[in-house]
Tab-separated table of C-alpha atoms and ligand atoms in Angstrom:
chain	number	residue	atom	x	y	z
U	27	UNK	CA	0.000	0.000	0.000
U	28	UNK	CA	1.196	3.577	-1.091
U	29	UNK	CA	1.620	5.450	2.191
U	30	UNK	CA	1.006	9.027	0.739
U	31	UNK	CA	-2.011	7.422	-2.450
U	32	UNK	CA	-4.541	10.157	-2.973
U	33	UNK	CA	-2.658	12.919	-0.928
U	34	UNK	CA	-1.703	16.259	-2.940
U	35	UNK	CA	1.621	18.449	-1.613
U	36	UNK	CA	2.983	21.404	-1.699
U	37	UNK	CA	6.487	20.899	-2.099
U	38	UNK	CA	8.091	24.323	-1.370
U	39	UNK	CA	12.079	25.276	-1.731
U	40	UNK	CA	13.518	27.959	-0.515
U	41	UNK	CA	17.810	28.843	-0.744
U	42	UNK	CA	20.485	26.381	0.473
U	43	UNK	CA	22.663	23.786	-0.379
U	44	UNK	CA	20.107	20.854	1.267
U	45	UNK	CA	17.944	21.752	-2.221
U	46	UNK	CA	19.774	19.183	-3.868
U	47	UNK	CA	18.218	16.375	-1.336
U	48	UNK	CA	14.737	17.945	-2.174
U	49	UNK	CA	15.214	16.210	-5.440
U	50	UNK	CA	15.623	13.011	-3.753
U	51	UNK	CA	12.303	13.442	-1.408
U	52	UNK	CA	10.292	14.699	-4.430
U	53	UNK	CA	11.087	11.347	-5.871
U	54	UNK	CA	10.088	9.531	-2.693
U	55	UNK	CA	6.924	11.161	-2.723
U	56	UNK	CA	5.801	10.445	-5.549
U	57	UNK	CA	6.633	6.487	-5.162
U	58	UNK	CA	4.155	6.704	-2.249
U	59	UNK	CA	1.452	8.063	-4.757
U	60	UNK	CA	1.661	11.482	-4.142
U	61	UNK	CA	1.048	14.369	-6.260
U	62	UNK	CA	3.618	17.081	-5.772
U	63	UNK	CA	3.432	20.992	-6.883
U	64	UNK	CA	6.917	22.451	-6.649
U	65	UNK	CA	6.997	25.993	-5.866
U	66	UNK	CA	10.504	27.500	-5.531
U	67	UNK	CA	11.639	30.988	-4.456
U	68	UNK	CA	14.088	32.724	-6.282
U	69	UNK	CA	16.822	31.907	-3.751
U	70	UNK	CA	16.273	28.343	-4.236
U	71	UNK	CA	16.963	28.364	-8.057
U	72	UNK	CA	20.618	29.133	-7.182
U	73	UNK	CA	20.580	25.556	-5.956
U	74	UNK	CA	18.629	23.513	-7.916
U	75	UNK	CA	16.713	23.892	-11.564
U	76	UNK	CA	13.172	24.277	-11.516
U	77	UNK	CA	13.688	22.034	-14.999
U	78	UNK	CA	15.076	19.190	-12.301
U	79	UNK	CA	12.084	19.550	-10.188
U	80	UNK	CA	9.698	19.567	-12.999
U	81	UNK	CA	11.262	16.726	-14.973
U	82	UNK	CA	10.668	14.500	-11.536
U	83	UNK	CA	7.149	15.386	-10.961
U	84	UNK	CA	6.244	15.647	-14.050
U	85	UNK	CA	4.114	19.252	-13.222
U	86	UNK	CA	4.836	22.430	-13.727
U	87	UNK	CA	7.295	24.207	-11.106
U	88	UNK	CA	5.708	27.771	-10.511
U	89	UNK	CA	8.323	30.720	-9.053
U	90	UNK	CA	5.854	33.788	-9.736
U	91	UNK	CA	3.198	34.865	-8.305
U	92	UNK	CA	1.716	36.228	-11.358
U	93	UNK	CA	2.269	32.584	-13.229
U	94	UNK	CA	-0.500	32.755	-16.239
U	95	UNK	CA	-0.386	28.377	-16.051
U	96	UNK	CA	-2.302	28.432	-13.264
U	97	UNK	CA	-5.890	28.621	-13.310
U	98	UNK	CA	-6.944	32.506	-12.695
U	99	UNK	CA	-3.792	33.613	-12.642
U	100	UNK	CA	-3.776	33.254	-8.862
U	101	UNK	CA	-0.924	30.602	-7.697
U	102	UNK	CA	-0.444	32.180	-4.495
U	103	UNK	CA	-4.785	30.858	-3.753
U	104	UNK	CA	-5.240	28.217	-6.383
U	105	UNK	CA	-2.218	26.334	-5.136
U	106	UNK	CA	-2.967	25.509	-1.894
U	107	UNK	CA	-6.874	24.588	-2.353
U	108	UNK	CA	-7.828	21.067	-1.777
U	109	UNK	CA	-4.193	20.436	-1.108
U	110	UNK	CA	-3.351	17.664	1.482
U	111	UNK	CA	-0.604	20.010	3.118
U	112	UNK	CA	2.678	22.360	2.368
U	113	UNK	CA	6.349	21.431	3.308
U	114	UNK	CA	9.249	23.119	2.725
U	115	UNK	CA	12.275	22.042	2.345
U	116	UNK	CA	14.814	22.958	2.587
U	117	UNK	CA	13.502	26.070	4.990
U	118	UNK	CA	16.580	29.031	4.959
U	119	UNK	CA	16.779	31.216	8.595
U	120	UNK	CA	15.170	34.141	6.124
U	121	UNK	CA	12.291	31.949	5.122
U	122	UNK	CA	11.262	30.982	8.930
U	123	UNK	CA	11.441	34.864	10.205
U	124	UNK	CA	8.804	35.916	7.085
U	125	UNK	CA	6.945	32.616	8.082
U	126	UNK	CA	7.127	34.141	11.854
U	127	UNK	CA	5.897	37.424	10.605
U	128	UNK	CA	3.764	36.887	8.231
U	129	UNK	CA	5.535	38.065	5.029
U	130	UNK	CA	4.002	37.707	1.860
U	131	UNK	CA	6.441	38.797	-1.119
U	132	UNK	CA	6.866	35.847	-3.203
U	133	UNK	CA	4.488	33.105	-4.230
U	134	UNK	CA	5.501	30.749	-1.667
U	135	UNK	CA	5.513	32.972	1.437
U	136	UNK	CA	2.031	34.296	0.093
U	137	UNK	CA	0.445	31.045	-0.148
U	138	UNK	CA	1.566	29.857	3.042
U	139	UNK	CA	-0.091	33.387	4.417
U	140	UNK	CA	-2.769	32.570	2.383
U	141	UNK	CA	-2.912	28.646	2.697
U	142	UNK	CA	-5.959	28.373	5.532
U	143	UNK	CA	-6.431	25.452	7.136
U	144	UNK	CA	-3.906	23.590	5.497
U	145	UNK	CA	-1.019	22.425	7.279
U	146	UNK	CA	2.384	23.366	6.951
U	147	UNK	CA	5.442	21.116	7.811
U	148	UNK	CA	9.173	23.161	7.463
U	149	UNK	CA	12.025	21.265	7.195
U	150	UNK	CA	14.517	24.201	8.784
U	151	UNK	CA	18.142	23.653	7.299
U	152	UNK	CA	21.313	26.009	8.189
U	153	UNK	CA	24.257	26.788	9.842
U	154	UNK	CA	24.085	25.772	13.384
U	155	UNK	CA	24.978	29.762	14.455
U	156	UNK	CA	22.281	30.596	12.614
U	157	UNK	CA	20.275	27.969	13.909
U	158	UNK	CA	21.010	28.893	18.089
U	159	UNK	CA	20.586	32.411	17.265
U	160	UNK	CA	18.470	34.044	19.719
U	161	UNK	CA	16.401	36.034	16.361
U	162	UNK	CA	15.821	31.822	14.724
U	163	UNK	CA	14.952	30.530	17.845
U	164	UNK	CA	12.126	32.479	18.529
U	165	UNK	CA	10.922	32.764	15.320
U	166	UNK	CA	10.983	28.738	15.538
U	167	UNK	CA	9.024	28.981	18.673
U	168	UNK	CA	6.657	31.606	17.061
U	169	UNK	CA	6.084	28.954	14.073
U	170	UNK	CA	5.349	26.327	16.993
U	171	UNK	CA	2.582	28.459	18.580
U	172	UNK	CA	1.326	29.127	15.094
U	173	UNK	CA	0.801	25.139	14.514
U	174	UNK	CA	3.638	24.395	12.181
U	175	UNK	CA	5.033	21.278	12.686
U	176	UNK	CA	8.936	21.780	12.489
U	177	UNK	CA	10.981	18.564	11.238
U	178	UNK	CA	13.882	18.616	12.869
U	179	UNK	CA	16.696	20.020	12.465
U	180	UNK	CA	19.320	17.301	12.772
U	181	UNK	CA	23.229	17.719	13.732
U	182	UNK	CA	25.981	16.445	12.394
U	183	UNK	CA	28.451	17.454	9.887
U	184	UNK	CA	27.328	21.125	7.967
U	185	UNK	CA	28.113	21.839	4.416
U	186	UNK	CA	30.279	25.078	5.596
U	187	UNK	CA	32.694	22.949	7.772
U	188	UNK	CA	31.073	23.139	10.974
U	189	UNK	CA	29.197	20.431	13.139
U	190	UNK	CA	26.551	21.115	14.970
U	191	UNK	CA	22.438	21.466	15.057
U	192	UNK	CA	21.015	23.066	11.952
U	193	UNK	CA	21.397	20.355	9.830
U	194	UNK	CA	18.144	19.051	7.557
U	195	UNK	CA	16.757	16.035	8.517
U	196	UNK	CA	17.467	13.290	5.585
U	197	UNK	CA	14.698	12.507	3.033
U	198	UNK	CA	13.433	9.347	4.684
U	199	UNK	CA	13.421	11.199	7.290
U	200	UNK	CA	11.189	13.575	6.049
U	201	UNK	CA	9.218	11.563	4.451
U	202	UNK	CA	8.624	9.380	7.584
U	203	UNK	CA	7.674	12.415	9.459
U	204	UNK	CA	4.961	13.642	6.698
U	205	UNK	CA	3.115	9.742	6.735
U	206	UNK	CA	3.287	10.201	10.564
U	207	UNK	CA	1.478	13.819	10.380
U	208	UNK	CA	-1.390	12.450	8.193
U	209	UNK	CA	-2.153	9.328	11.375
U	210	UNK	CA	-4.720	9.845	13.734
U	211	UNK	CA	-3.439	10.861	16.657
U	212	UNK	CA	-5.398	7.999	18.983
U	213	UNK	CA	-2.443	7.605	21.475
U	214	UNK	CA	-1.853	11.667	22.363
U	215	UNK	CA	-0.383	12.435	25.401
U	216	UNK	CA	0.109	8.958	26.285
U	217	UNK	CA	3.358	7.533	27.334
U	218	UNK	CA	4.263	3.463	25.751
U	219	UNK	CA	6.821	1.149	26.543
U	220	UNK	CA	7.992	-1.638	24.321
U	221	UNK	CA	10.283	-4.608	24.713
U	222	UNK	CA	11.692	-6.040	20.551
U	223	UNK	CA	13.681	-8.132	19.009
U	224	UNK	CA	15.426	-10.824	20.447
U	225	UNK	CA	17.399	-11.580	23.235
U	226	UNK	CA	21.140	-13.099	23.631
U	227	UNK	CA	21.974	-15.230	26.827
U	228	UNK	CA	25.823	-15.611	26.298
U	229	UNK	CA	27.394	-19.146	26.762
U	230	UNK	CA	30.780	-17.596	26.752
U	231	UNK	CA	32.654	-14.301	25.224
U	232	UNK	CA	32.114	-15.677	21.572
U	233	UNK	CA	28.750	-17.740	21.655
U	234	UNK	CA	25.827	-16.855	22.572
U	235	UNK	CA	21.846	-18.645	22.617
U	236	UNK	CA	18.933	-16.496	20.822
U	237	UNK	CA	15.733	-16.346	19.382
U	238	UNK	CA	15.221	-15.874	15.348
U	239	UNK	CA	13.593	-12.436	15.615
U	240	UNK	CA	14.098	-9.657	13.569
U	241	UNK	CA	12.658	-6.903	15.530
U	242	UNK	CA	10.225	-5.817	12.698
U	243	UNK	CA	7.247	-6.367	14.359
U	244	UNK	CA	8.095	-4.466	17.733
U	245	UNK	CA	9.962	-1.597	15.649
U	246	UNK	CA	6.950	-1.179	13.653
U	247	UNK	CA	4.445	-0.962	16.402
U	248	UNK	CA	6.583	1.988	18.250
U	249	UNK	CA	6.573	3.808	15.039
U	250	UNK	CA	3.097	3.048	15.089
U	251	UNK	CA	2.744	4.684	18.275
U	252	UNK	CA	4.848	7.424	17.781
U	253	UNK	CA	2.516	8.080	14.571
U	254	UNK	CA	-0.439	8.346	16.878
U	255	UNK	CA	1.148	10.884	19.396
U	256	UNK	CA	2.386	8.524	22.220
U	257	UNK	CA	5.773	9.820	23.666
U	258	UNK	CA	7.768	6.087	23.201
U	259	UNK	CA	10.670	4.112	25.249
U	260	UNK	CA	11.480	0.817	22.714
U	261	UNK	CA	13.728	-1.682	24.553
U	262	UNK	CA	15.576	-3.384	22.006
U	263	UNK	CA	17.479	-6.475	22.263
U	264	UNK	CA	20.168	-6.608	19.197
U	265	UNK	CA	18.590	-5.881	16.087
U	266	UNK	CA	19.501	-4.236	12.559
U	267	UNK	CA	16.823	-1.846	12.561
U	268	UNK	CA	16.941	1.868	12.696
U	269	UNK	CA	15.349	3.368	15.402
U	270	UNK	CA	11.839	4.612	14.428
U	271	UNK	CA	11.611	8.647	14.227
U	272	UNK	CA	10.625	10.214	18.115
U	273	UNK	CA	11.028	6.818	19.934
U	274	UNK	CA	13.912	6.529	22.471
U	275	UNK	CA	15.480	3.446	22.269
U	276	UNK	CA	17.326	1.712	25.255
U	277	UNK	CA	19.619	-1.202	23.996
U	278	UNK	CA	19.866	-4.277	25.902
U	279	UNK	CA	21.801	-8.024	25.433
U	280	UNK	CA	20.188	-10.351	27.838
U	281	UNK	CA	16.773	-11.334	29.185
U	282	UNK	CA	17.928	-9.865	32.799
U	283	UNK	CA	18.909	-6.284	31.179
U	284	UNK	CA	15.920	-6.273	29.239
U	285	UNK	CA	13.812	-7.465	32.340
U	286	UNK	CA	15.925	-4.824	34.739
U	287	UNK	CA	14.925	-1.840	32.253
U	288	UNK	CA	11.680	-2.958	31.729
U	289	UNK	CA	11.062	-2.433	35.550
U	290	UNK	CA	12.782	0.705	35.693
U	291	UNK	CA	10.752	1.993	32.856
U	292	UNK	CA	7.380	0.446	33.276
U	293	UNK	CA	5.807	2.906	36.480
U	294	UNK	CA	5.307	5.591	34.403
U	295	UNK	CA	4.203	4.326	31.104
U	296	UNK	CA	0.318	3.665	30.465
U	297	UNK	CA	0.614	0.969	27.735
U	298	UNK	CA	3.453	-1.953	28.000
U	299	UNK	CA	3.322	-3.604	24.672
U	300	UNK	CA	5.846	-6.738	25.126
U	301	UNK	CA	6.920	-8.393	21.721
U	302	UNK	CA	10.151	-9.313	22.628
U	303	UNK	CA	11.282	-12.903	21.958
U	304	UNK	CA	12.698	-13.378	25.222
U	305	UNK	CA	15.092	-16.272	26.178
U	306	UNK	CA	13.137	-18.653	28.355
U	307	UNK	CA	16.180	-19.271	30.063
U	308	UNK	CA	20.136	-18.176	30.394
U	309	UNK	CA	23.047	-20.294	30.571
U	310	UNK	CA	23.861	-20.616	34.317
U	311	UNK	CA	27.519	-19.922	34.299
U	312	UNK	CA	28.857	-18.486	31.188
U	313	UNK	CA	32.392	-18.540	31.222
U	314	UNK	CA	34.706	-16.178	31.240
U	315	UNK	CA	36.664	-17.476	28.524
U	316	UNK	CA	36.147	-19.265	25.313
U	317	UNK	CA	34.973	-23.314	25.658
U	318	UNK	CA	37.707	-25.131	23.670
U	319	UNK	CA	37.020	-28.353	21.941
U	320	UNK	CA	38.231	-31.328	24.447
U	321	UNK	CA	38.514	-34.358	22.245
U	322	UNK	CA	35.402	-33.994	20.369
U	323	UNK	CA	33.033	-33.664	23.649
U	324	UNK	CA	30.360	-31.198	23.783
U	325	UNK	CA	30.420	-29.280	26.805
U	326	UNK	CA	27.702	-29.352	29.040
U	327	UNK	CA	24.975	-26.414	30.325
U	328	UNK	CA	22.966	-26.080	33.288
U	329	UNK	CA	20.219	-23.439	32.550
U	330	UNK	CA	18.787	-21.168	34.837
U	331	UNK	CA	15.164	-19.528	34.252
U	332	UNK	CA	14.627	-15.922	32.985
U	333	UNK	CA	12.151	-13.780	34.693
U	334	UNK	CA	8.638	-13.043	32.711
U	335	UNK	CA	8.999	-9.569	32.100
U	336	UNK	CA	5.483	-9.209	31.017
U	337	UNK	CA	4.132	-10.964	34.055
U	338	UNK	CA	5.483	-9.067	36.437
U	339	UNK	CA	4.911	-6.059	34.612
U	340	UNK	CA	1.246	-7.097	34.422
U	341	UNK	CA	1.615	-7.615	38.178
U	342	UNK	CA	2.960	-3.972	39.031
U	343	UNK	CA	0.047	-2.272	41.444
U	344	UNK	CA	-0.671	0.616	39.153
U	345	UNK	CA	1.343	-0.502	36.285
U	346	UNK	CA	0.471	0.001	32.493
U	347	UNK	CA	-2.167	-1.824	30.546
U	348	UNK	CA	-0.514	-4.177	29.189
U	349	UNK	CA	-0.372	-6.296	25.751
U	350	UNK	CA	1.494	-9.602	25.192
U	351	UNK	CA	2.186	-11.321	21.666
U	352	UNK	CA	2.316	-15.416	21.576
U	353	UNK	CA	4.318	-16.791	18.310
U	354	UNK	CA	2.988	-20.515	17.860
U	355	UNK	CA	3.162	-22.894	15.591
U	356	UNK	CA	0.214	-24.697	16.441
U	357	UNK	CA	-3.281	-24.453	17.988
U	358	UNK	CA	-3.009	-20.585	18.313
U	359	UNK	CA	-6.452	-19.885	20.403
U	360	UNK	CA	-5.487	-22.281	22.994
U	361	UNK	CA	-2.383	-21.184	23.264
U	362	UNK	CA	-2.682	-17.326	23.083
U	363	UNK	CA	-5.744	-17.272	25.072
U	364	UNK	CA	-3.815	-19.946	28.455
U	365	UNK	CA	-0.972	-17.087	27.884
U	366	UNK	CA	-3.348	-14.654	28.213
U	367	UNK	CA	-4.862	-15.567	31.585
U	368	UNK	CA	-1.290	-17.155	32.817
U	369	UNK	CA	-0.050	-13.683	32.008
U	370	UNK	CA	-2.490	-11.638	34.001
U	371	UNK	CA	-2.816	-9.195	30.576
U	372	UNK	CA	-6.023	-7.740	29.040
U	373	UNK	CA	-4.800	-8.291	25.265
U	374	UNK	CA	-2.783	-11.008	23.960
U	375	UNK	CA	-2.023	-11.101	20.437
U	376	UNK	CA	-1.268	-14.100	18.713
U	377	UNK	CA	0.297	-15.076	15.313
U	378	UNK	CA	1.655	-18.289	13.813
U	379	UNK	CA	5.944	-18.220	14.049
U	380	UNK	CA	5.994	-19.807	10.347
U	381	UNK	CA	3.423	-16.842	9.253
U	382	UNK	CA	5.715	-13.729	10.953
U	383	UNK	CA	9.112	-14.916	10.937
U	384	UNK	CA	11.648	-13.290	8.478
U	385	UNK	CA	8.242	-12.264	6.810
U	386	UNK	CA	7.285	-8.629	6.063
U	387	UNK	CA	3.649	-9.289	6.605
U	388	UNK	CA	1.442	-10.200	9.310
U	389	UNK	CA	-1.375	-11.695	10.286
U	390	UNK	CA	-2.319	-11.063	13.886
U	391	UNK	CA	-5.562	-12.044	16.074
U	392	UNK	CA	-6.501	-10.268	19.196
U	393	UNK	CA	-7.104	-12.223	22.264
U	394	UNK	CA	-9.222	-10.873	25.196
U	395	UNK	CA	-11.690	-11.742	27.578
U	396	UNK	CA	-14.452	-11.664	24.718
U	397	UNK	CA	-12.821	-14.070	22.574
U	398	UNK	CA	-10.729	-14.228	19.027
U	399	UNK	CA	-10.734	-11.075	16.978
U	400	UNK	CA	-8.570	-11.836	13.746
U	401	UNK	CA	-6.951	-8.803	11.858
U	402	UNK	CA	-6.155	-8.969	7.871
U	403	UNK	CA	-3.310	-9.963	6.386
U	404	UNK	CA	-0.865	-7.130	5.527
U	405	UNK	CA	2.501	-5.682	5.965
U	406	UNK	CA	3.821	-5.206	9.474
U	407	UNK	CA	3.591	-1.460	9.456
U	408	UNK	CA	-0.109	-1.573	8.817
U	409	UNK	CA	-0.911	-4.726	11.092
U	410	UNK	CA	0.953	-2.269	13.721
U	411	UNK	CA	-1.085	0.648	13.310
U	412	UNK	CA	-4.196	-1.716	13.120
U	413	UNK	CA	-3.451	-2.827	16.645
U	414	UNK	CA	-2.310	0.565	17.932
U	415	UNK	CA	-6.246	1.569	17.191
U	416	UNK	CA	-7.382	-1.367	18.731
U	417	UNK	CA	-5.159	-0.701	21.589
U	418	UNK	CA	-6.499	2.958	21.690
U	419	UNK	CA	-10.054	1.569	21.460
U	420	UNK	CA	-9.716	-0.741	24.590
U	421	UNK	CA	-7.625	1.633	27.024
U	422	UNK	CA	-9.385	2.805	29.936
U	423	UNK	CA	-10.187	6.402	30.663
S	30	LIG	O1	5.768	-17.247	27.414
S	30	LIG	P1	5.972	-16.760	26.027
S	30	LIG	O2	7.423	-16.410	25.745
S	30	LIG	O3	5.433	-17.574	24.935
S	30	LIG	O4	5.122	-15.387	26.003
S	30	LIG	C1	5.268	-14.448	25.038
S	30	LIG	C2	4.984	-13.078	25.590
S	30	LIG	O5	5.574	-12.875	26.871
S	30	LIG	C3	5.589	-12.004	24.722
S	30	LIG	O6	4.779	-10.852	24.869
S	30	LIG	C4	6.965	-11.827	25.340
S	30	LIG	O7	7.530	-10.567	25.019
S	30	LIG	C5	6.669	-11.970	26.806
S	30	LIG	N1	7.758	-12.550	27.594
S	30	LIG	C6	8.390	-11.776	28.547
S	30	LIG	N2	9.392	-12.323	29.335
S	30	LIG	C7	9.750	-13.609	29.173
S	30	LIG	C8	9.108	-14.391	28.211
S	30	LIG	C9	8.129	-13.836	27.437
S	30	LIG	O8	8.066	-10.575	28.672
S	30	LIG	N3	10.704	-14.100	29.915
């Protein structure tokens, strides 16, 4: 599924050297079915050809106010109408103090005057003096009060030399951040904690005992939650994933660190979601140095039992509402449903390990106390945001 299908954007630029990666978002867009007018000011063309812009999109890339193309002769209105929303990107220091004051003496600053209730996203990119200067940050917090969502900025390395904050967010970056505005925000002001991924119970400094989990599922639902507003703490066990835009993530090895942050972490969240693909047990002594081969013999373990970090969660006196998942890879309501009730937990949510593992898709059923609820088929992303509404839907108060 397209993530942006049916949506029409405003694509603004306005002068600096991050144009060149508005190229690269422009083209991102419009694989995720968006339709993108480009509207450049005059600074911007320094940087980056409107013929660039146009050739990508495919549209024409207006500059003047006054552009005769456009139906009435009135970009600065026509523009904007029935439009989805208007980002800018890159947005110069200059661009954010005539946002902040209402300037309106090129086509883009006009429409954005003139835009009404569509919303603007500004992707500010400069040099991190400019950035920390007392004049851009309160224009930035002017543009906050006013209800435009600011992307970023990153830091990191600077096109001038310097390092520091002021730096544009990347494209997928961006993009991310623009699906995420257009979710319903059913988890505002709420605060979710997540255990992913697998754990790794080491036998001795070189070998180790895990669980075949990628992580996709757990990653997907705290992007899922950040999407709906939730302010998100994702402890990961190792993984290869990036960490989803807005959540914190607190990396952990074994099934004790994972259960010791859990704990530390769970009193103030309101939803603990536990996906995690915890070791059932750890090696009882690891040793301190590597096992050698003795004449062919395997050596021996002696196991001890990891704690259930989701039980006792569930267990906390005031604790979160709390969500389990049960892989199995047979009778799935018997299973999901004992775990449910062993677990102490309102929603258990079960899938098949042959269906979800290395797979990009999923295909979940909810478990509560009124039964099997089965979700469709799809790709992780949207199976997460599924249950995130479901999860929304069933939260007390
Ligand atoms: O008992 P089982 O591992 O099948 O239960 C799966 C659910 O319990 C998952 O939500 C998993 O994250 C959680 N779990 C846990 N701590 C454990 C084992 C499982 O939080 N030690």
């Amino acid at each position: 599924m397209l993530e942006l299908a049916g949506t029409r954007i405003v694509l603004g630029l306005t002068g600096g050297i991050a144009c060149y990666k508005s190229a690269e978002l422009l083209r991102r867009m419009l694989d995720q079915g968006a339709q993108v007018d480009v509207v450049m000011t005059e600074a911007a063309t320094h940087f980056i050809t409107p013929t660039t812009l146009q050739a990508l999109s495919g549209r024409p890339v207006y500059l003047d106010p006054l552009d005769a193309r456009v139906p009435n002769s009135m970009a600065h209105i026509t523009l904007t109408r029935g439009a989805d929303a208007v980002l800018i990107v890159p947005t110069s220091a200059d661009f954010m103090a005539k946002l902040a004051h209402g300037h309106a003496d090129d086509l883009l600053s006009t429409l954005c005057v003139a835009r009404g209730e569509v919303p603007l996203l500004i992707a500010p990119a400069m040099n991190r003096e400019m950035w920390t200067h007392p004049a851009t940050q309160r224009n930035a917090r002017q543009l906050h009060a006013d209800g435009v969502a600011l992307l970023g900025p990153g830091e990191g390395d600077q096109a001038c030399g310097e390092t520091g904050e002021g730096r544009m967010l990347e494209p997928g970056q961006i993009l991310d951040a623009l699906v995420a505005y257009f979710q319903p925000k059913v988890l505002a002001g709420r605060r979710v904690l997540l255990t992913a991924g697998p754990t790794s119970e080491p036998i001795d400094p070189v070998r180790v005992i895990t669980n075949r989990s990628s992580g996709r599922m757990g990653y997907a639902l705290a992007r899922a939650a950040a999407e709906a507003g939730a302010t998100v703490e994702l402890i990961s066990g190792p993984t290869a994933l990036p960490t989803p835009q807005g959540v914190v993530r607190i990396d952990v090895g074994t099934a004790a660190q994972m259960h010791a942050a859990a704990m530390a972490y769970a009193p103030r969240a309101d939803i603990f979601i536990a996906v995690a693909a915890v070791a059932d047990w750890a090696v009882a002594q690891p040793s301190a140095a590597k096992l050698k081969k003795q004449d062919g013999q395997p050596p021996s373990l002696s196991f001890v039992q990891n704690p259930d970090i989701l039980a006792e969660v569930a267990a906390l006196a005031g604790g979160p509402w709390c969500v389990g998942f049960a892989a199995e890879t047979e009778r799935l309501d018997e299973h999901a449903q004992a775990k449910r009730l062993r677990k102490g937990v309102p929603l258990m949510v079960g899938n098949l390990a042959q269906d979800t593992m290395d797979a990009e898709s999923a295909r979940l059923v909810l478990y509560d106390e009124a039964g099997a609820h089965p979700l469709e088929p799809q790709h992780k992303l949207h199976a997460a945001r599924a249950l995130i509404r479901e999860i929304a839907r069933r939260m007390p108060g």
